[in-house]
């Protein structure tokens, strides 16, 4: 197999490249060279996907059996469309890593492949679908942009040459958003730990290495399709995640479970102040059965937690990213909530 990975130096992109090199595949990567070192053994092409000349120059390094696009998360659909059209003559198929946020029903409704998507044209620019000022709901701008990017890939490669993968939350070594690293550091510091909501509520984070393996597996297959990519519904819980954090860090911290109503009364921001906590009914009810049938396997959550902690302990640091600063509750606010609960 000869593949092109757009990205390839951090988190998911790096995991894809490492696995592909391990398989003995010939790998070309395309990135700006700013987010991390290249994986040894790749042909690295430097460039910016927003620059048409850079993409045209990239095409000269083809052909490829497949393109795996892991870096389009912050690119508008029209940029994805322009790049995909350039690569169409030199690649057999296109694997686009999208998101479950493309669904119109996320995060309020259970989801499965085939459910309605948000609007988002294939040629939309970065301003399309912005949330209005003061919007408190889910980030529809992000979902619309990604839905448009999916349509851009389909416009260039067609349904029979496009694989669209829709993960929910991806965790594991190299995570830059800061969700699991924050919980691990909080567990390490010990004391009374504010644990959010119902401890038995299911969660569905998927390991970055499992997403990478699945992306490479489908890249080998002729044809195309759509898959949600999450851990099984109900297999894991918030309690299991936080208990695993305590165990791997050797912490004596004590989890203090506080219900959703109290957290909302105290203005705790969902999804960020207490990472992965969200009250919406459908956020962790994403059906990925088509992916399991196609070969997706999801390692135990405890393994993801342990390996992420080992990665942090080895001196590694995530690639700096502005989203990381939004995660984690202020210690004073956490203490105030715990005291208020204790006094009731």
Short mmCIF file of C-alpha atoms in Angstrom, two decimals:
data_model
loop_
_atom_site.label_atom_id
_atom_site.label_comp_id
_atom_site.label_asym_id
_atom_site.label_seq_id
_atom_site.Cartn_x
_atom_site.Cartn_y
_atom_site.Cartn_z
CA UNK A 1 0.00 0.00 0.00
CA UNK A 2 1.10 3.53 -0.81
CA UNK A 3 -0.76 6.19 1.17
CA UNK A 4 -0.79 9.93 1.69
CA UNK A 5 -1.56 11.20 5.20
CA UNK A 6 -2.56 14.85 5.39
CA UNK A 7 -1.19 15.78 8.79
CA UNK A 8 0.79 12.96 10.31
CA UNK A 9 2.86 14.49 13.11
CA UNK A 10 0.54 14.69 16.12
CA UNK A 11 -2.12 12.64 17.90
CA UNK A 12 -4.38 10.82 15.41
CA UNK A 13 -2.30 11.64 12.37
CA UNK A 14 0.85 10.43 14.07
CA UNK A 15 -0.87 7.24 15.24
CA UNK A 16 -2.00 6.57 11.65
CA UNK A 17 1.52 7.07 10.29
CA UNK A 18 3.18 4.94 12.99
CA UNK A 19 0.79 2.06 12.34
CA UNK A 20 1.19 2.35 8.56
CA UNK A 21 4.98 2.32 8.79
CA UNK A 22 4.78 -0.70 11.12
CA UNK A 23 2.72 -2.45 8.43
CA UNK A 24 5.48 -1.80 5.91
CA UNK A 25 3.45 0.64 3.83
CA UNK A 26 5.00 3.49 1.85
CA UNK A 27 3.83 6.69 3.54
CA UNK A 28 3.89 10.28 2.33
CA UNK A 29 2.91 12.99 4.81
CA UNK A 30 1.88 16.55 4.02
CA UNK A 31 2.01 19.24 6.70
CA UNK A 32 3.63 22.54 7.61
CA UNK A 33 6.21 20.95 9.89
CA UNK A 34 5.16 22.97 12.93
CA UNK A 35 3.37 20.51 15.22
CA UNK A 36 5.89 17.79 15.81
CA UNK A 37 8.72 15.74 14.30
CA UNK A 38 8.14 13.43 11.37
CA UNK A 39 7.77 9.72 12.01
CA UNK A 40 10.97 8.01 10.79
CA UNK A 41 10.56 6.27 7.47
CA UNK A 42 8.09 8.63 5.80
CA UNK A 43 8.41 10.87 2.78
CA UNK A 44 7.62 14.27 4.28
CA UNK A 45 6.31 16.99 1.99
CA UNK A 46 6.05 20.44 3.51
CA UNK A 47 3.22 22.77 2.62
CA UNK A 48 -0.01 24.46 3.64
CA UNK A 49 -3.26 22.87 2.51
CA UNK A 50 -4.78 26.33 2.10
CA UNK A 51 -2.20 27.16 -0.59
CA UNK A 52 -3.26 25.79 -4.01
CA UNK A 53 0.32 25.81 -5.27
CA UNK A 54 1.46 23.68 -2.33
CA UNK A 55 -1.28 21.14 -3.00
CA UNK A 56 -0.48 21.00 -6.71
CA UNK A 57 3.15 20.36 -5.83
CA UNK A 58 2.05 17.61 -3.43
CA UNK A 59 0.15 15.83 -6.21
CA UNK A 60 3.42 15.41 -8.11
CA UNK A 61 4.52 12.95 -5.38
CA UNK A 62 1.65 10.56 -6.17
CA UNK A 63 0.00 8.34 -7.09
CA UNK A 64 -1.38 6.77 -3.91
CA UNK A 65 -3.74 3.95 -3.14
CA UNK A 66 -5.45 6.10 -0.52
CA UNK A 67 -5.46 9.51 1.13
CA UNK A 68 -6.12 9.63 4.88
CA UNK A 69 -7.09 13.12 5.96
CA UNK A 70 -6.62 13.72 9.69
CA UNK A 71 -5.99 17.47 9.63
CA UNK A 72 -9.14 18.98 8.17
CA UNK A 73 -10.79 19.65 11.54
CA UNK A 74 -10.10 23.36 11.40
CA UNK A 75 -10.33 23.78 7.63
CA UNK A 76 -13.49 25.09 5.93
CA UNK A 77 -15.24 22.91 3.36
CA UNK A 78 -14.04 24.94 0.38
CA UNK A 79 -10.42 24.27 1.33
CA UNK A 80 -11.12 20.54 1.67
CA UNK A 81 -12.95 20.58 -1.67
CA UNK A 82 -10.11 22.31 -3.52
CA UNK A 83 -7.53 19.89 -2.13
CA UNK A 84 -9.63 16.79 -2.80
CA UNK A 85 -10.13 17.83 -6.41
CA UNK A 86 -6.38 18.16 -6.87
CA UNK A 87 -5.81 14.71 -5.38
CA UNK A 88 -8.64 12.98 -7.24
CA UNK A 89 -6.51 12.02 -10.29
CA UNK A 90 -3.64 10.66 -8.17
CA UNK A 91 -5.46 8.71 -5.43
CA UNK A 92 -7.79 5.74 -5.59
CA UNK A 93 -9.85 6.65 -2.52
CA UNK A 94 -10.16 9.18 0.27
CA UNK A 95 -10.55 8.41 3.99
CA UNK A 96 -11.84 11.48 5.79
CA UNK A 97 -11.85 11.56 9.60
CA UNK A 98 -14.93 13.58 10.46
CA UNK A 99 -16.92 13.76 13.70
CA UNK A 100 -20.23 12.72 15.24
CA UNK A 101 -20.96 16.45 15.53
CA UNK A 102 -22.11 16.42 11.89
CA UNK A 103 -25.43 14.91 12.97
CA UNK A 104 -28.37 17.27 13.38
CA UNK A 105 -29.42 15.33 16.48
CA UNK A 106 -26.10 15.47 18.34
CA UNK A 107 -25.85 15.65 21.35
CA UNK A 108 -29.53 15.45 22.23
CA UNK A 109 -30.56 12.25 20.47
CA UNK A 110 -29.22 8.72 20.08
CA UNK A 111 -27.46 8.46 16.72
CA UNK A 112 -26.80 5.92 14.01
CA UNK A 113 -25.42 6.00 10.50
CA UNK A 114 -28.07 7.37 8.15
CA UNK A 115 -29.51 9.92 10.57
CA UNK A 116 -29.95 13.50 9.24
CA UNK A 117 -26.89 15.74 9.05
CA UNK A 118 -26.45 19.43 9.69
CA UNK A 119 -26.48 21.77 6.72
CA UNK A 120 -23.11 22.73 5.25
CA UNK A 121 -22.38 23.10 1.54
CA UNK A 122 -19.27 21.57 0.02
CA UNK A 123 -18.02 25.01 -1.03
CA UNK A 124 -18.77 26.84 2.24
CA UNK A 125 -16.15 29.20 3.63
CA UNK A 126 -15.06 29.46 7.27
CA UNK A 127 -17.86 31.86 8.19
CA UNK A 128 -20.69 29.58 7.16
CA UNK A 129 -22.99 28.50 9.99
CA UNK A 130 -21.41 30.48 12.81
CA UNK A 131 -23.22 30.34 16.15
CA UNK A 132 -25.05 33.58 17.00
CA UNK A 133 -23.68 35.81 19.75
CA UNK A 134 -24.63 34.44 23.15
CA UNK A 135 -25.34 30.94 21.83
CA UNK A 136 -25.26 28.40 24.68
CA UNK A 137 -26.01 25.23 22.76
CA UNK A 138 -23.68 22.78 21.01
CA UNK A 139 -21.10 24.15 18.59
CA UNK A 140 -23.18 24.00 15.43
CA UNK A 141 -20.56 25.96 13.51
CA UNK A 142 -18.06 23.15 13.99
CA UNK A 143 -20.64 20.51 13.01
CA UNK A 144 -21.78 22.42 9.93
CA UNK A 145 -18.21 22.96 8.80
CA UNK A 146 -17.40 19.27 9.16
CA UNK A 147 -20.64 18.24 7.43
CA UNK A 148 -19.70 20.53 4.57
CA UNK A 149 -16.22 19.00 4.46
CA UNK A 150 -17.76 15.54 4.17
CA UNK A 151 -19.80 16.76 1.22
CA UNK A 152 -16.64 18.23 -0.27
CA UNK A 153 -14.91 14.84 -0.19
CA UNK A 154 -17.96 13.19 -1.76
CA UNK A 155 -18.11 15.87 -4.45
CA UNK A 156 -14.52 15.17 -5.46
CA UNK A 157 -14.23 11.39 -4.99
CA UNK A 158 -17.84 10.16 -5.06
CA UNK A 159 -19.56 7.73 -2.70
CA UNK A 160 -17.76 4.67 -4.09
CA UNK A 161 -14.29 6.09 -3.40
CA UNK A 162 -14.90 7.89 -0.09
CA UNK A 163 -14.76 6.57 3.45
CA UNK A 164 -16.24 8.91 6.07
CA UNK A 165 -15.34 8.09 9.68
CA UNK A 166 -17.21 9.86 12.49
CA UNK A 167 -15.56 9.47 15.91
CA UNK A 168 -17.00 10.91 19.08
CA UNK A 169 -14.30 11.67 21.66
CA UNK A 170 -10.80 10.36 20.95
CA UNK A 171 -8.46 9.80 23.91
CA UNK A 172 -5.03 8.25 24.35
CA UNK A 173 -1.32 9.03 24.27
CA UNK A 174 -0.62 12.34 22.57
CA UNK A 175 -4.02 13.89 23.32
CA UNK A 176 -3.77 17.65 22.87
CA UNK A 177 -7.30 18.74 23.87
CA UNK A 178 -6.51 17.94 27.50
CA UNK A 179 -9.54 15.96 28.64
CA UNK A 180 -7.92 12.79 29.94
CA UNK A 181 -4.64 14.51 30.90
CA UNK A 182 -6.59 16.92 33.09
CA UNK A 183 -8.40 14.10 34.91
CA UNK A 184 -5.13 12.25 35.40
CA UNK A 185 -3.41 15.30 36.89
CA UNK A 186 -6.45 15.98 39.07
CA UNK A 187 -6.42 12.39 40.32
CA UNK A 188 -2.71 12.62 41.02
CA UNK A 189 -3.18 15.70 43.22
CA UNK A 190 -5.58 13.75 45.46
CA UNK A 191 -7.93 15.09 48.09
CA UNK A 192 -11.68 15.34 47.59
CA UNK A 193 -12.32 15.15 43.87
CA UNK A 194 -15.51 16.57 42.38
CA UNK A 195 -16.91 13.74 40.27
CA UNK A 196 -19.71 14.80 37.91
CA UNK A 197 -23.21 13.44 37.57
CA UNK A 198 -24.28 9.82 37.68
CA UNK A 199 -21.25 7.54 38.20
CA UNK A 200 -22.93 4.78 36.20
CA UNK A 201 -23.71 6.91 33.16
CA UNK A 202 -22.17 5.35 30.09
CA UNK A 203 -19.42 7.05 28.12
CA UNK A 204 -17.93 6.10 24.73
CA UNK A 205 -14.43 7.54 24.24
CA UNK A 206 -12.35 5.63 21.72
CA UNK A 207 -8.59 5.12 21.80
CA UNK A 208 -6.61 7.05 19.19
CA UNK A 209 -4.71 3.90 18.20
CA UNK A 210 -7.95 2.04 17.51
CA UNK A 211 -9.20 4.86 15.27
CA UNK A 212 -5.87 4.84 13.43
CA UNK A 213 -5.98 1.09 12.89
CA UNK A 214 -9.54 1.23 11.59
CA UNK A 215 -8.74 4.12 9.22
CA UNK A 216 -5.89 2.10 7.73
CA UNK A 217 -8.03 -1.02 7.48
CA UNK A 218 -10.75 0.73 5.47
CA UNK A 219 -8.13 2.52 3.35
CA UNK A 220 -7.22 -0.88 1.88
CA UNK A 221 -10.76 -1.62 0.79
CA UNK A 222 -12.21 -0.69 -2.57
CA UNK A 223 -15.51 1.14 -2.44
CA UNK A 224 -16.61 3.56 0.23
CA UNK A 225 -18.94 4.03 3.15
CA UNK A 226 -19.75 5.78 6.41
CA UNK A 227 -19.02 4.61 9.94
CA UNK A 228 -19.44 6.05 13.41
CA UNK A 229 -16.31 5.26 15.43
CA UNK A 230 -16.89 4.99 19.18
CA UNK A 231 -16.54 2.47 21.96
CA UNK A 232 -19.64 0.31 22.52
CA UNK A 233 -22.66 1.90 24.17
CA UNK A 234 -22.76 1.09 27.89
CA UNK A 235 -19.40 -0.67 28.09
CA UNK A 236 -17.67 2.09 30.06
CA UNK A 237 -18.81 4.64 32.63
CA UNK A 238 -17.61 7.87 34.19
CA UNK A 239 -16.95 5.97 37.40
CA UNK A 240 -14.74 3.48 35.59
CA UNK A 241 -12.80 6.29 33.93
CA UNK A 242 -12.15 8.20 37.16
CA UNK A 243 -11.37 5.10 39.18
CA UNK A 244 -8.84 4.11 36.54
CA UNK A 245 -7.24 7.55 36.85
CA UNK A 246 -6.89 7.06 40.61
CA UNK A 247 -5.41 3.59 40.19
CA UNK A 248 -2.78 4.41 37.58
CA UNK A 249 -1.62 7.55 39.40
CA UNK A 250 -1.45 5.73 42.74
CA UNK A 251 -3.67 8.42 44.23
CA UNK A 252 -5.45 8.32 47.58
CA UNK A 253 -7.96 10.87 46.32
CA UNK A 254 -11.63 10.38 47.10
CA UNK A 255 -14.33 10.78 44.46
CA UNK A 256 -17.26 12.90 45.62
CA UNK A 257 -20.16 12.40 43.20
CA UNK A 258 -22.33 15.48 42.73
CA UNK A 259 -25.51 15.28 40.68
CA UNK A 260 -26.19 17.17 37.48
CA UNK A 261 -28.71 19.56 39.04
CA UNK A 262 -26.24 20.84 41.63
CA UNK A 263 -23.49 21.26 39.06
CA UNK A 264 -25.80 23.25 36.81
CA UNK A 265 -26.90 25.41 39.75
CA UNK A 266 -23.24 26.31 40.30
CA UNK A 267 -22.75 27.19 36.65
CA UNK A 268 -20.29 24.41 35.85
CA UNK A 269 -19.63 24.53 32.12
CA UNK A 270 -20.45 21.22 30.52
CA UNK A 271 -17.85 19.33 28.50
CA UNK A 272 -14.93 21.54 29.59
CA UNK A 273 -14.82 22.49 33.30
CA UNK A 274 -15.33 18.83 34.19
CA UNK A 275 -14.14 17.16 30.99
CA UNK A 276 -16.46 14.62 29.36
CA UNK A 277 -19.40 15.56 31.62
CA UNK A 278 -22.52 16.49 29.69
CA UNK A 279 -26.18 16.16 30.56
CA UNK A 280 -27.54 15.84 27.01
CA UNK A 281 -29.29 12.52 26.52
CA UNK A 282 -27.64 11.41 23.29
CA UNK A 283 -24.03 12.44 23.81
CA UNK A 284 -22.93 8.91 24.69
CA UNK A 285 -25.52 6.98 22.66
CA UNK A 286 -23.76 6.75 19.30
CA UNK A 287 -24.31 3.45 17.51
CA UNK A 288 -21.07 2.25 15.88
CA UNK A 289 -22.29 -1.24 15.00
CA UNK A 290 -21.48 -0.83 11.30
CA UNK A 291 -17.85 -0.14 12.23
CA UNK A 292 -17.69 -3.19 14.50
CA UNK A 293 -19.03 -5.29 11.62
CA UNK A 294 -16.29 -3.78 9.44
CA UNK A 295 -13.55 -4.72 11.90
CA UNK A 296 -13.28 -1.90 14.46
CA UNK A 297 -12.02 -3.14 17.81
CA UNK A 298 -11.90 -0.94 20.92
CA UNK A 299 -9.40 -1.67 23.67
CA UNK A 300 -10.47 -1.38 27.32
CA UNK A 301 -10.76 2.16 28.63
CA UNK A 302 -8.44 1.29 31.53
CA UNK A 303 -5.69 0.52 28.99
CA UNK A 304 -6.15 3.92 27.36
CA UNK A 305 -5.92 5.60 30.77
CA UNK A 306 -2.81 3.67 31.79
CA UNK A 307 -1.01 4.27 28.51
CA UNK A 308 -1.82 7.98 28.55
CA UNK A 309 -0.43 8.28 32.07
CA UNK A 310 2.71 6.39 31.06
CA UNK A 311 3.10 8.75 28.10
CA UNK A 312 2.79 11.80 30.35
CA UNK A 313 5.18 10.33 32.93
CA UNK A 314 7.82 9.71 30.28
CA UNK A 315 8.22 13.46 29.88
CA UNK A 316 6.10 13.89 26.78
CA UNK A 317 4.00 16.99 26.37
CA UNK A 318 0.95 17.42 24.14
CA UNK A 319 1.30 19.65 21.11
CA UNK A 320 0.23 23.12 22.35
CA UNK A 321 -3.34 23.87 21.37
CA UNK A 322 -5.74 26.64 22.46
CA UNK A 323 -8.52 24.17 23.26
CA UNK A 324 -6.53 22.74 26.17
CA UNK A 325 -6.82 25.97 28.16
CA UNK A 326 -10.60 25.60 28.31
CA UNK A 327 -10.47 22.31 30.21
CA UNK A 328 -10.52 21.95 33.96
CA UNK A 329 -12.37 23.54 36.84
CA UNK A 330 -10.79 26.19 39.04
CA UNK A 331 -9.73 24.58 42.35
CA UNK A 332 -11.53 27.27 44.34
CA UNK A 333 -14.77 26.65 42.49
CA UNK A 334 -14.40 22.90 42.96
CA UNK A 335 -13.88 23.34 46.70
CA UNK A 336 -16.85 25.69 46.99
CA UNK A 337 -19.16 23.18 45.31
CA UNK A 338 -17.98 20.34 47.52
CA UNK A 339 -18.46 22.46 50.65
CA UNK A 340 -21.94 23.48 49.58
CA UNK A 341 -22.93 19.86 49.06
CA UNK A 342 -21.48 18.84 52.42
CA UNK A 343 -23.46 21.55 54.22
CA UNK A 344 -26.84 20.49 52.86
#
